[in-house]
Coordinates of C-alpha atoms in Angstrom, one line a residue:
Chain A
M1 CA 0.0 0.0 0.0
V2 CA 2.9 2.3 0.7
E3 CA 4.2 2.0 -2.8
A4 CA 0.9 2.4 -4.5
R5 CA 0.1 5.6 -2.6
N6 CA 3.3 7.2 -3.7
G7 CA 2.5 6.5 -7.3
R8 CA 5.8 4.7 -8.0
P9 CA 4.6 1.2 -9.0
L10 CA 5.9 1.8 -12.6
L11 CA 9.4 2.4 -11.3
L12 CA 9.1 -0.7 -9.2
L13 CA 8.1 -2.8 -12.2
L14 CA 11.1 -1.3 -14.2
A15 CA 13.4 -2.2 -11.3
V16 CA 12.1 -5.8 -11.2
G17 CA 12.5 -6.0 -15.0
G18 CA 16.1 -4.8 -14.7
A19 CA 16.9 -7.2 -11.9
I20 CA 15.5 -10.1 -14.1
L21 CA 17.8 -9.1 -16.9
L22 CA 20.8 -9.4 -14.6
V23 CA 20.8 -13.2 -15.1
P24 CA 21.1 -13.2 -18.9
V25 CA 23.6 -10.3 -18.8
L26 CA 25.9 -12.1 -16.3
N27 CA 25.5 -15.4 -18.1
R28 CA 26.0 -14.2 -21.7
L29 CA 27.8 -10.9 -21.7
V30 CA 30.2 -11.4 -18.9
P31 CA 33.0 -13.6 -20.2
E32 CA 33.6 -17.0 -18.6
G33 CA 36.4 -16.8 -16.0
S34 CA 35.3 -13.5 -14.7
P35 CA 34.2 -13.7 -11.1
F36 CA 30.8 -12.1 -12.1
H37 CA 30.1 -14.7 -14.8
L38 CA 27.0 -16.8 -14.0
E39 CA 27.3 -20.5 -15.0
D40 CA 24.8 -22.1 -17.3
R41 CA 23.8 -24.6 -14.6
L42 CA 22.6 -21.8 -12.3
V43 CA 20.2 -20.2 -14.9
P44 CA 17.4 -22.7 -14.3
R45 CA 17.8 -22.3 -10.5
F46 CA 17.0 -18.6 -10.9
G47 CA 14.2 -19.5 -13.3
K48 CA 12.8 -21.7 -10.5
Y49 CA 12.9 -18.8 -8.1
L50 CA 11.1 -16.6 -10.6
A51 CA 8.3 -19.2 -10.8
Y52 CA 8.1 -19.2 -7.0
A53 CA 7.9 -15.4 -7.0
V54 CA 4.9 -15.6 -9.4
L55 CA 3.3 -18.1 -7.0
A56 CA 4.0 -15.7 -4.1
V57 CA 2.5 -12.8 -5.9
A58 CA -0.6 -14.9 -6.7
L59 CA -1.0 -15.9 -3.0
D60 CA -0.6 -12.3 -1.9
L61 CA -3.5 -11.2 -4.2
V62 CA -5.8 -13.3 -2.1
W63 CA -4.1 -13.2 1.3
G64 CA -2.6 -9.8 1.6
R65 CA -5.3 -8.0 -0.3
A66 CA -8.5 -9.9 0.4
G67 CA -7.6 -11.6 3.7
I68 CA -8.2 -15.1 2.3
L69 CA -5.3 -17.2 3.6
S70 CA -5.0 -20.2 1.2
L71 CA -2.7 -22.9 2.5
G72 CA -3.4 -24.9 -0.6
H73 CA -2.0 -22.8 -3.4
G74 CA 0.6 -25.5 -4.1
A75 CA -2.3 -27.5 -5.5
F76 CA -3.0 -25.0 -8.3
F77 CA 0.7 -24.6 -9.0
A78 CA 1.1 -28.4 -9.2
L79 CA -1.9 -28.8 -11.5
G80 CA -0.5 -26.3 -13.9
G81 CA 2.8 -28.2 -13.6
Y82 CA 1.2 -31.5 -14.3
A83 CA -0.6 -30.2 -17.4
M84 CA 2.8 -28.9 -18.7
G85 CA 4.4 -32.2 -17.7
M86 CA 1.9 -34.2 -19.7
Y87 CA 2.8 -32.1 -22.8
L88 CA 6.5 -32.8 -22.2
M89 CA 5.9 -36.5 -21.7
R90 CA 4.0 -36.7 -25.0
Q91 CA 6.9 -34.9 -26.7
I92 CA 9.2 -37.8 -25.7
G93 CA 7.4 -40.0 -28.3
P94 CA 9.4 -43.2 -29.1
R95 CA 12.6 -41.9 -27.4
G96 CA 11.6 -43.4 -24.0
V97 CA 13.4 -46.3 -22.4
Y98 CA 10.7 -48.7 -23.6
A99 CA 10.5 -46.9 -27.0
H100 CA 6.7 -47.1 -27.2
P101 CA 5.5 -44.8 -30.0
V102 CA 2.7 -43.2 -27.9
L103 CA 2.7 -44.4 -24.3
P104 CA 5.0 -42.8 -21.7
D105 CA 7.4 -45.2 -20.0
F106 CA 5.5 -45.5 -16.7
M107 CA 2.3 -46.7 -18.6
V108 CA 4.3 -49.3 -20.5
F109 CA 5.8 -50.5 -17.2
L110 CA 2.3 -50.8 -15.7
N111 CA 1.3 -52.9 -18.8
W112 CA -1.2 -50.3 -20.0
Q113 CA -2.3 -51.0 -23.6
E114 CA -3.6 -47.6 -24.6
L115 CA -3.5 -43.9 -23.6
P116 CA -6.2 -42.9 -21.0
W117 CA -8.7 -40.4 -22.5
Y118 CA -7.5 -37.5 -20.3
W119 CA -4.1 -37.7 -21.9
Y120 CA -5.5 -37.0 -25.3
G121 CA -4.6 -33.6 -26.8
F122 CA -1.6 -33.1 -24.6
D123 CA 0.7 -33.7 -27.6
R124 CA -0.3 -30.3 -28.8
F125 CA 1.1 -27.2 -27.0
P126 CA -1.9 -24.9 -27.3
F127 CA -4.1 -27.5 -25.8
A128 CA -1.7 -28.1 -22.9
L129 CA -1.5 -24.3 -22.3
L130 CA -5.3 -24.1 -22.3
M131 CA -5.4 -26.9 -19.7
V132 CA -2.7 -25.1 -17.6
V133 CA -5.2 -22.2 -17.3
L134 CA -8.5 -24.2 -17.2
V135 CA -7.7 -26.9 -14.8
P136 CA -6.5 -24.8 -11.8
G137 CA -9.0 -22.1 -12.7
T138 CA -12.0 -24.4 -12.8
L139 CA -11.1 -26.2 -9.6
A140 CA -10.5 -22.8 -7.8
F141 CA -13.8 -21.5 -9.1
L142 CA -15.8 -24.5 -7.9
F143 CA -14.0 -24.7 -4.6
G144 CA -14.3 -20.9 -4.0
W145 CA -17.9 -20.8 -5.0
L146 CA -18.8 -23.5 -2.5
A147 CA -16.6 -22.1 0.3
F148 CA -17.4 -18.4 -0.1
R149 CA -21.1 -19.0 -0.7
S150 CA -21.3 -20.9 2.6
R151 CA -19.4 -17.9 4.2
V152 CA -16.5 -20.1 5.1
S153 CA -13.6 -17.8 6.0
G154 CA -10.6 -17.4 8.3
V155 CA -8.8 -20.4 9.7
Y156 CA -11.7 -22.7 8.6
L157 CA -11.0 -21.8 5.0
S158 CA -7.2 -22.2 5.5
I159 CA -7.9 -25.7 6.9
I160 CA -10.1 -26.8 4.0
T161 CA -7.5 -25.6 1.5
Q162 CA -5.0 -27.8 3.3
A163 CA -7.4 -30.7 3.0
L164 CA -7.8 -30.0 -0.8
T165 CA -4.1 -30.2 -1.5
F166 CA -3.7 -33.2 0.8
A167 CA -6.5 -35.1 -1.0
L168 CA -4.9 -34.3 -4.4
M169 CA -1.5 -35.5 -3.2
L170 CA -3.0 -38.8 -2.1
A171 CA -4.8 -39.2 -5.4
F172 CA -1.7 -38.3 -7.5
F173 CA 0.4 -40.9 -5.5
R174 CA -1.8 -43.7 -6.9
N175 CA -0.3 -45.4 -9.9
D176 CA -3.8 -46.1 -11.4
M177 CA -4.5 -42.4 -11.6
G178 CA -2.3 -42.3 -14.6
F179 CA 0.0 -39.5 -13.7
G180 CA 3.1 -41.5 -12.9
G181 CA 2.3 -42.2 -9.2
N182 CA 5.1 -41.6 -6.7
N183 CA 7.7 -40.8 -9.4
G184 CA 5.6 -38.3 -11.2
L185 CA 6.5 -37.1 -14.7
T186 CA 10.2 -36.7 -15.7
D187 CA 12.9 -37.6 -18.3
F188 CA 11.6 -34.8 -20.5
K189 CA 13.4 -34.4 -23.9
D190 CA 12.3 -31.2 -25.6
I191 CA 9.8 -28.3 -25.5
L192 CA 8.3 -26.9 -28.7
G193 CA 11.0 -28.8 -30.6
F194 CA 13.9 -27.3 -28.6
P195 CA 16.1 -29.6 -26.4
I196 CA 15.0 -28.9 -22.9
T197 CA 18.5 -29.0 -21.3
S198 CA 20.3 -26.8 -23.8
P199 CA 21.5 -23.5 -22.3
D200 CA 19.6 -21.5 -24.9
T201 CA 16.3 -23.2 -24.1
R202 CA 16.9 -22.7 -20.4
L203 CA 17.6 -19.0 -20.8
A204 CA 14.4 -18.7 -23.0
L205 CA 12.4 -20.4 -20.2
Y206 CA 14.0 -18.2 -17.6
L207 CA 13.0 -15.1 -19.6
A208 CA 9.5 -16.4 -20.2
T209 CA 9.1 -16.8 -16.4
G210 CA 10.4 -13.3 -16.0
V211 CA 7.8 -11.9 -18.4
L212 CA 5.1 -13.9 -16.4
L213 CA 6.3 -12.3 -13.2
L214 CA 6.1 -8.8 -14.7
V215 CA 2.6 -9.6 -15.9
A216 CA 1.6 -10.8 -12.5
L217 CA 3.0 -7.7 -10.9
A218 CA 1.3 -5.5 -13.4
I219 CA -2.0 -7.2 -12.5
A220 CA -1.3 -6.7 -8.8
V221 CA -0.5 -3.0 -9.4
H222 CA -3.6 -2.4 -11.4
L223 CA -5.8 -4.3 -8.9
R224 CA -4.7 -2.3 -5.9
R225 CA -5.5 1.0 -7.7
S226 CA -8.9 -0.1 -9.0
P227 CA -12.1 0.2 -7.1
L228 CA -12.1 -3.6 -6.9
G229 CA -8.8 -3.5 -5.0
R230 CA -10.3 -1.1 -2.4
L231 CA -13.3 -3.4 -2.1
L232 CA -11.1 -6.4 -1.4
V233 CA -9.4 -4.4 1.4
A234 CA -12.9 -3.6 2.7
I235 CA -13.8 -7.3 2.5
R236 CA -10.6 -8.2 4.4
D237 CA -11.3 -5.8 7.2
G238 CA -15.1 -6.1 7.5
E239 CA -16.9 -8.2 4.9
A240 CA -20.4 -7.8 6.5
R241 CA -20.0 -4.0 6.4
A242 CA -18.9 -4.1 2.7
R243 CA -22.0 -6.3 1.9
F244 CA -24.2 -3.8 3.8
L245 CA -22.8 -1.0 1.5
G246 CA -24.4 -2.9 -1.4
H247 CA -21.4 -4.8 -2.7
D248 CA -21.5 -8.4 -4.0
T249 CA -18.6 -9.6 -1.9
L250 CA -19.0 -13.2 -3.1
R251 CA -18.4 -12.3 -6.7
A252 CA -15.4 -10.1 -5.8
K253 CA -13.7 -12.8 -3.8
L254 CA -14.4 -15.5 -6.3
F255 CA -12.9 -13.4 -9.1
V256 CA -9.6 -12.7 -7.3
W257 CA -9.4 -16.2 -6.0
T258 CA -9.8 -17.7 -9.5
L259 CA -7.4 -15.2 -11.0
S260 CA -4.8 -16.1 -8.3
A261 CA -5.2 -19.8 -9.0
V262 CA -4.7 -19.3 -12.7
L263 CA -1.5 -17.3 -12.0
A264 CA -0.3 -20.1 -9.7
G265 CA -1.0 -22.7 -12.5
L266 CA 1.0 -20.7 -15.1
A267 CA 3.9 -20.5 -12.6
G268 CA 3.8 -24.2 -12.2
A269 CA 3.8 -24.7 -15.9
L270 CA 7.0 -22.7 -16.3
Y271 CA 8.5 -24.3 -13.2
V272 CA 8.3 -27.9 -14.5
P273 CA 10.5 -27.6 -17.6
Q274 CA 13.2 -25.8 -15.6
V275 CA 13.4 -28.3 -12.8
G276 CA 12.8 -31.3 -15.1
I277 CA 10.3 -33.1 -12.9
I278 CA 6.8 -32.9 -11.4
N279 CA 5.7 -35.3 -8.7
P280 CA 3.0 -35.5 -6.0
S281 CA 5.3 -33.9 -3.3
E282 CA 4.3 -30.5 -4.9
F283 CA 0.8 -31.1 -3.5
S284 CA 2.1 -31.7 0.1
P285 CA 0.5 -29.5 2.7
A286 CA 3.9 -28.3 3.9
A287 CA 4.8 -27.1 0.4
S288 CA 1.7 -24.8 0.5
I289 CA 2.5 -23.5 3.9
E290 CA 6.0 -22.5 2.7
I291 CA 4.4 -20.2 0.1
A292 CA 2.6 -18.4 2.9
I293 CA 5.9 -18.0 4.7
W294 CA 7.6 -16.4 1.6
V295 CA 4.8 -13.9 1.5
A296 CA 4.9 -13.2 5.2
V297 CA 8.7 -12.7 5.2
G298 CA 8.6 -10.3 2.2
G299 CA 5.5 -8.4 3.4
R300 CA 1.8 -8.9 2.9
D301 CA -0.2 -6.6 0.7
T302 CA 2.9 -5.0 -0.9
I303 CA 4.0 -5.2 -4.5
L304 CA 7.6 -6.2 -4.0
G305 CA 7.3 -8.2 -0.7
P306 CA 6.2 -11.5 -2.2
V307 CA 9.0 -11.4 -4.8
L308 CA 11.7 -10.6 -2.2
G309 CA 10.3 -13.2 0.2
A310 CA 10.3 -15.9 -2.5
F311 CA 13.9 -15.2 -3.5
L312 CA 15.3 -14.8 0.0
V313 CA 13.6 -17.8 1.6
N314 CA 14.3 -20.1 -1.3
G315 CA 17.9 -18.8 -1.6
L316 CA 18.3 -19.6 2.1
K317 CA 16.8 -23.0 1.5
T318 CA 19.1 -23.9 -1.4
W319 CA 22.1 -22.9 0.6
L320 CA 21.1 -24.5 3.9
T321 CA 19.8 -27.8 2.5
G322 CA 23.3 -28.1 1.0
A323 CA 25.2 -26.9 4.1
A324 CA 23.2 -28.3 7.0
P325 CA 20.1 -30.1 5.7
E326 CA 18.9 -31.2 9.1
L327 CA 18.5 -27.6 10.2
W328 CA 16.3 -26.3 7.4
L329 CA 12.9 -27.1 8.8
F330 CA 13.8 -25.5 12.2
V331 CA 15.0 -22.4 10.4
L332 CA 11.9 -22.2 8.3
G333 CA 9.6 -22.6 11.4
G334 CA 11.7 -20.1 13.4
L335 CA 11.5 -17.7 10.5
F336 CA 7.7 -17.8 10.4
V337 CA 7.4 -17.3 14.2
A338 CA 9.9 -14.5 14.1
V339 CA 8.2 -12.7 11.2
T340 CA 4.8 -13.1 12.8
L341 CA 5.9 -11.7 16.1
V342 CA 8.5 -9.1 15.2
L343 CA 7.8 -8.1 11.6
P344 CA 4.1 -8.3 10.9
N345 CA 4.6 -6.3 7.7
G346 CA 7.7 -8.3 6.6
I347 CA 10.8 -6.9 5.0
V348 CA 9.0 -4.3 3.0
G349 CA 7.2 -3.0 6.1
L350 CA 10.6 -2.9 8.0
A351 CA 12.1 -0.9 5.1
A352 CA 9.2 1.6 5.2
A353 CA 9.6 1.9 8.9
L354 CA 13.3 2.5 8.7
R355 CA 12.7 5.3 6.1
G356 CA 10.7 7.0 8.8
R357 CA 7.2 6.2 7.6
P358 CA 5.8 4.1 10.4
K359 CA 3.3 1.6 9.0
R360 CA 0.7 0.5 11.4
P361 CA 0.4 -3.3 11.7
A362 CA -1.4 -4.7 8.7
A363 CA -4.5 -5.4 10.9
A364 CA -5.2 -6.2 14.5
E365 CA -5.2 -9.9 13.8
P366 CA -2.8 -12.8 13.9
A367 CA -1.0 -13.5 10.7
V368 CA -2.5 -16.9 10.4
G369 CA -6.3 -16.8 10.4
G370 CA -5.9 -13.3 8.9
A371 CA -9.5 -13.0 8.0
E372 CA -12.7 -11.3 8.3
V373 CA -13.2 -9.3 11.4
A374 CA -17.0 -9.1 11.4
R375 CA -18.1 -5.8 12.6
G376 CA -21.2 -3.8 13.2
Chain B
M1 CA -47.1 6.6 -6.7
A2 CA -50.6 5.1 -6.6
E3 CA -49.8 3.2 -3.4
I4 CA -49.5 6.5 -1.5
S5 CA -53.2 6.9 -0.8
R6 CA -53.4 3.3 0.6
K7 CA -56.1 2.8 3.2
L8 CA -54.9 2.0 6.7
P9 CA -56.5 -0.4 9.1
G10 CA -59.2 1.8 10.7
G11 CA -60.1 3.4 7.5
R12 CA -57.7 6.4 7.7
V13 CA -55.7 7.5 4.6
L14 CA -51.9 7.9 4.7
E15 CA -50.9 11.4 3.7
P16 CA -48.3 11.7 0.9
H17 CA -45.9 13.6 3.1
I18 CA -45.6 10.8 5.6
L19 CA -42.3 8.9 5.1
L20 CA -42.5 6.3 7.8
Y21 CA -45.6 5.0 9.6
L22 CA -45.5 2.6 12.6
D23 CA -48.6 1.5 14.3
G24 CA -49.2 -1.0 17.1
V25 CA -45.8 -2.5 16.7
T26 CA -45.1 -5.2 19.4
V27 CA -41.9 -7.2 19.9
S28 CA -41.5 -9.6 22.7
F29 CA -38.4 -11.6 23.7
D30 CA -39.3 -14.5 26.0
G31 CA -42.3 -12.7 27.4
F32 CA -40.5 -9.4 27.9
K33 CA -42.2 -6.7 25.7
A34 CA -39.3 -4.7 24.1
L35 CA -41.9 -2.8 22.1
D36 CA -45.5 -2.6 23.3
S37 CA -47.9 -1.4 20.7
L38 CA -45.6 1.4 19.5
S39 CA -46.9 4.0 17.1
L40 CA -44.8 6.7 15.4
V41 CA -45.3 8.9 12.3
L42 CA -42.4 10.6 10.5
E43 CA -42.8 13.3 7.9
E44 CA -40.6 13.7 4.8
G45 CA -37.6 16.0 5.6
E46 CA -38.1 15.8 9.3
L47 CA -35.4 15.6 12.0
R48 CA -36.7 13.5 15.0
T49 CA -34.9 12.7 18.2
I50 CA -35.8 9.6 20.1
I51 CA -34.8 9.4 23.8
G52 CA -35.6 7.0 26.6
P53 CA -33.9 5.1 29.4
N54 CA -32.0 1.9 28.8
G55 CA -34.4 -0.9 27.7
A56 CA -37.0 1.6 26.5
G57 CA -37.0 0.0 23.1
K58 CA -35.0 2.5 21.0
T59 CA -32.6 0.0 19.4
T60 CA -35.4 -2.6 18.9
M61 CA -37.4 0.1 17.1
M62 CA -34.4 0.7 14.7
D63 CA -34.1 -3.1 14.3
V64 CA -37.8 -3.4 13.3
I65 CA -37.5 -0.5 10.7
T66 CA -34.3 -2.0 9.1
G67 CA -35.7 -5.5 9.0
K68 CA -33.3 -7.0 11.5
T69 CA -36.1 -7.9 13.9
R70 CA -39.6 -9.1 13.0
P71 CA -42.4 -7.7 15.2
D72 CA -45.1 -10.0 16.6
A73 CA -47.8 -7.6 15.6
G74 CA -48.2 -4.2 14.0
T75 CA -47.9 -2.2 10.8
V76 CA -44.7 -0.6 9.4
L77 CA -45.2 1.4 6.2
F78 CA -42.6 3.4 4.2
R79 CA -43.2 6.1 1.6
G80 CA -46.9 5.7 1.7
G81 CA -47.6 2.1 1.1
I82 CA -44.5 -0.1 1.1
D83 CA -44.9 -2.7 3.7
L84 CA -41.5 -3.0 5.3
L85 CA -42.5 -6.2 7.2
A86 CA -42.6 -8.1 4.0
L87 CA -39.0 -7.2 3.0
D88 CA -35.6 -8.5 4.2
E89 CA -32.7 -6.3 5.4
T90 CA -31.0 -6.0 2.0
A91 CA -34.2 -5.0 0.3
I92 CA -35.0 -2.4 2.9
A93 CA -31.5 -1.0 2.6
R94 CA -32.0 -0.7 -1.2
L95 CA -35.2 1.2 -0.6
G96 CA -33.1 3.9 0.9
I97 CA -33.1 3.3 4.6
G98 CA -29.5 3.8 5.9
R99 CA -28.5 3.1 9.5
K100 CA -25.4 4.1 11.5
F101 CA -24.6 1.7 14.2
Q102 CA -23.2 2.8 17.6
K103 CA -19.7 1.3 16.8
P104 CA -18.0 3.1 14.0
T105 CA -17.4 0.7 11.1
V106 CA -15.3 2.7 8.6
F107 CA -12.5 0.9 6.8
D108 CA -9.3 1.9 8.6
R109 CA -6.9 1.1 5.8
L110 CA -8.7 3.1 3.2
T111 CA -8.5 6.9 3.0
V112 CA -11.5 9.1 3.8
E113 CA -12.2 9.6 0.1
E114 CA -11.8 5.9 -0.7
N115 CA -14.3 5.1 2.1
L116 CA -16.8 7.4 0.5
E117 CA -16.1 6.1 -3.0
L118 CA -16.6 2.6 -1.8
A119 CA -20.0 3.5 -0.4
T120 CA -21.0 5.2 -3.7
Q121 CA -19.9 2.2 -5.7
G122 CA -22.3 -0.3 -4.0
G123 CA -24.0 -2.3 -6.8
W124 CA -21.2 -1.8 -9.4
G125 CA -20.5 -4.9 -11.5
L126 CA -17.2 -6.7 -11.6
G127 CA -16.0 -5.2 -14.9
R128 CA -16.8 -1.6 -13.7
L129 CA -15.0 -2.3 -10.4
L130 CA -12.0 -3.6 -12.3
L131 CA -11.7 -1.1 -15.1
G132 CA -14.0 1.8 -14.2
R133 CA -13.6 5.0 -12.2
L134 CA -16.0 7.1 -10.2
E135 CA -17.0 10.0 -12.4
G136 CA -19.8 12.4 -13.0
E137 CA -22.7 12.4 -10.6
G138 CA -21.2 9.9 -8.3
R139 CA -18.0 11.9 -8.1
E140 CA -20.0 15.1 -7.3
R141 CA -21.8 13.3 -4.6
V142 CA -18.5 12.3 -2.9
E143 CA -17.2 15.9 -3.2
R144 CA -20.5 17.3 -1.8
T145 CA -20.4 14.8 1.1
L146 CA -16.8 15.6 1.9
E147 CA -17.9 19.2 2.3
T148 CA -21.0 18.4 4.3
V149 CA -19.3 16.3 6.9
G150 CA -16.3 18.7 7.0
L151 CA -13.6 16.2 6.0
A152 CA -12.6 17.7 2.7
E153 CA -9.1 18.6 4.0
L154 CA -8.6 15.1 5.3
R155 CA -9.7 13.3 2.2
G156 CA -6.3 11.6 1.6
E157 CA -5.9 10.5 5.3
E158 CA -6.3 6.9 6.2
A159 CA -9.5 6.5 8.2
G160 CA -7.6 4.6 10.9
R161 CA -5.7 7.9 11.7
L162 CA -8.8 9.9 12.3
S163 CA -10.1 11.0 15.7
H164 CA -13.1 9.3 17.2
G165 CA -15.4 12.2 16.2
Q166 CA -14.0 12.4 12.6
R167 CA -14.6 8.6 12.2
Q168 CA -18.2 9.1 13.2
W169 CA -18.6 11.9 10.7
L170 CA -17.0 9.8 8.0
E171 CA -19.5 7.1 8.7
I172 CA -22.4 9.5 8.6
G173 CA -20.9 10.6 5.2
M174 CA -20.9 7.0 4.0
L175 CA -24.6 6.9 4.7
L176 CA -25.4 10.3 3.1
V177 CA -23.4 9.6 -0.1
Q178 CA -25.8 6.8 -0.8
E179 CA -28.6 9.4 -0.7
P180 CA -30.9 7.5 1.6
R181 CA -34.6 8.6 2.0
L182 CA -34.3 7.9 5.7
V183 CA -31.2 8.0 7.9
L184 CA -31.2 6.3 11.3
L185 CA -28.4 7.4 13.6
D186 CA -27.8 5.3 16.8
E187 CA -26.1 7.4 19.5
P188 CA -23.9 9.4 17.1
V189 CA -22.1 11.4 19.9
A190 CA -21.3 8.5 22.2
G191 CA -17.8 9.0 23.4
M192 CA -17.3 12.4 21.7
S193 CA -15.7 15.5 23.3
D194 CA -18.0 18.6 23.9
A195 CA -16.5 20.3 20.9
E196 CA -17.1 17.3 18.7
T197 CA -20.7 16.9 20.0
A198 CA -21.4 20.5 19.1
K199 CA -20.0 20.1 15.6
T200 CA -22.1 16.9 15.2
A201 CA -25.2 18.7 16.2
E202 CA -24.4 21.4 13.7
L203 CA -23.8 18.8 11.0
I204 CA -27.1 17.0 11.7
R205 CA -29.1 20.3 11.8
S206 CA -27.6 21.2 8.4
L207 CA -29.1 18.0 6.9
E208 CA -32.6 18.9 8.0
G209 CA -34.9 19.3 5.0
R210 CA -32.5 17.5 2.7
H211 CA -32.7 14.1 4.5
T212 CA -35.2 12.6 6.9
L213 CA -33.3 11.8 10.0
V214 CA -34.0 9.8 13.2
V215 CA -31.5 10.3 16.0
V216 CA -31.5 8.0 18.9
E217 CA -29.6 9.6 21.8
H218 CA -28.9 9.4 25.5
D219 CA -27.2 12.8 25.9
M220 CA -29.8 15.4 26.9
H221 CA -27.4 18.2 26.2
F222 CA -27.0 17.1 22.6
V223 CA -30.8 16.6 22.2
R224 CA -31.3 20.2 23.3
E225 CA -28.7 21.4 20.9
L226 CA -30.5 19.6 18.0
G227 CA -33.7 21.4 19.0
A228 CA -35.8 19.0 17.1
K229 CA -39.1 17.3 17.8
V230 CA -38.5 14.7 20.5
T231 CA -40.2 11.3 21.1
V232 CA -39.7 9.8 24.5
L233 CA -39.9 6.0 24.7
H234 CA -40.6 4.2 27.9
E235 CA -41.1 0.4 28.3
G236 CA -41.7 0.0 24.6
R237 CA -44.3 2.8 24.3
V238 CA -44.4 6.4 23.4
L239 CA -44.5 8.3 26.7
A240 CA -44.4 11.9 25.3
E241 CA -43.9 13.6 22.0
G242 CA -43.2 17.3 21.2
P243 CA -40.7 20.1 21.2
V244 CA -37.7 19.6 23.6
E245 CA -38.9 22.3 26.1
A246 CA -42.4 20.8 26.3
V247 CA -41.1 17.3 26.7
Q248 CA -38.6 18.3 29.4
A249 CA -41.4 20.0 31.3
D250 CA -43.7 16.9 31.2
P251 CA -44.0 15.5 34.7
A252 CA -44.3 11.9 33.4
V253 CA -41.0 12.3 31.5
V254 CA -39.2 13.9 34.5
E255 CA -40.4 11.0 36.6
V256 CA -39.2 8.1 34.4
Y257 CA -36.2 9.6 32.6
L258 CA -34.9 13.0 33.3
G259 CA -35.5 12.7 37.0
R260 CA -33.0 9.8 37.2
S261 CA -30.1 11.4 35.4

């Protein structure tokens, strides 16, 4: 809110765009051997962080702005990822271990004779892209409609989003679901005809993710300036009152919820070709809770906060799971407790406070649960 | 407007200038009569103060008018012939009956102006909320209301930073900007300083004639400052009605209400 009030969001978008370009510049323009050169193998890692940043921006749209704390956004991310993974599996064609002309390896191994109907069409990229948007979007719309219509909010909503992602995880673990079970989808060969592991393809995927992040941020900037953005704040701080002013709060929530799920799905679709695998662990409840921690660390209801949080927490995770893997979960938990107690507005809130513009706490409510305070 | 001359039970005819008509309204909670055959008539453009000791039925009366509570018996008519008892809360609010609750419910994280805009945009569709802006007549209403409630200079301030009195005025503004036919104010000066109370009285008096207002109040000093027609409630009935001075001099009123304070 601080940034938007000062009318500087365009500058922020430019700054993020410039930061995104650092990776190609350090990778391609700085000669190998220079201490500032970025190795090819690190490009997909930053691409992965960018996809996480999009996911964090998506969650902040519903959590920071509208007060709907989803602890199941990993599900929408993973569904988008699976849709892309199915396209990449079909691109393998006869080059699999078992060299079946159509069936992916795991189906051959399970002695399946033909392709299940829901794998049809995924050999075509436009169809896969459509599914990347439609599957998470439709699920979110139905789920949101049922939950918001019954006026489920606060911790109760958070808990059922956890249940949603947990149920999907159990389903995707099953071999007979036809999504590769425990192992998920992997051994991808190429995307749109380009070899998926070549440095050029990886840089292109990185840049595509960067563009998606800028689009997500532009949506966030526009939303907070629009009347709808104010209505969402009003819903967050007193939904009953907003309804009493004549606003259809169900429709507003459903819109931003579905939009957020679609962004999460797109992020998942760009994540999968860069990490080379999608499996049911992406649906795990803990994975979804981590997303909320990124947003909390960076700062809720800010433009830059979710991006910073996603990069910092995941950078820390990459380093720590290498240096001292047994410590990571303790650090993560400690981080969440510390941010909740000491930095309710995250890093961005701290920065604003240090610049001498004290920000009041986001709301008189605990970070978890962050929901409707019914008034009046 | 054919419904205006609707016949009332008893064969009387409702005059066109009557905005709100309550007759024989009774509400009981577990045998306790919160309203006991209450009757009240409000004229278009009138400013009316309702006083009475705790439990006299002031808030219950507001609840009946806004559709929050259904009476056991009685008639409640609006703008001539509209039967409010047949409508729910939302429908009654859409007819133009606005209510300010005791506790201020402005949105702290939005500015004064944004609060008023949000109140003006009630009923906007999703596309308009996403891509539209407040212009024309609605924009003018926001500007006018900012002047009326005296918050024009604080338009860019977050509502959470306002004083208690300013928050109450903003909330009155959020009602006025929706241009209601009838405004119900529940204890608008509770917790205000003397200066704020005086300013609120001035604000409410300035609305007389433009809006029909019902003010429920405890504070006799404030009631005198408003100088409007007063209805005294006691045990769910109208005990006295008339100008402030006459009501204050009424021995029955002194006995049950003024005598005690």
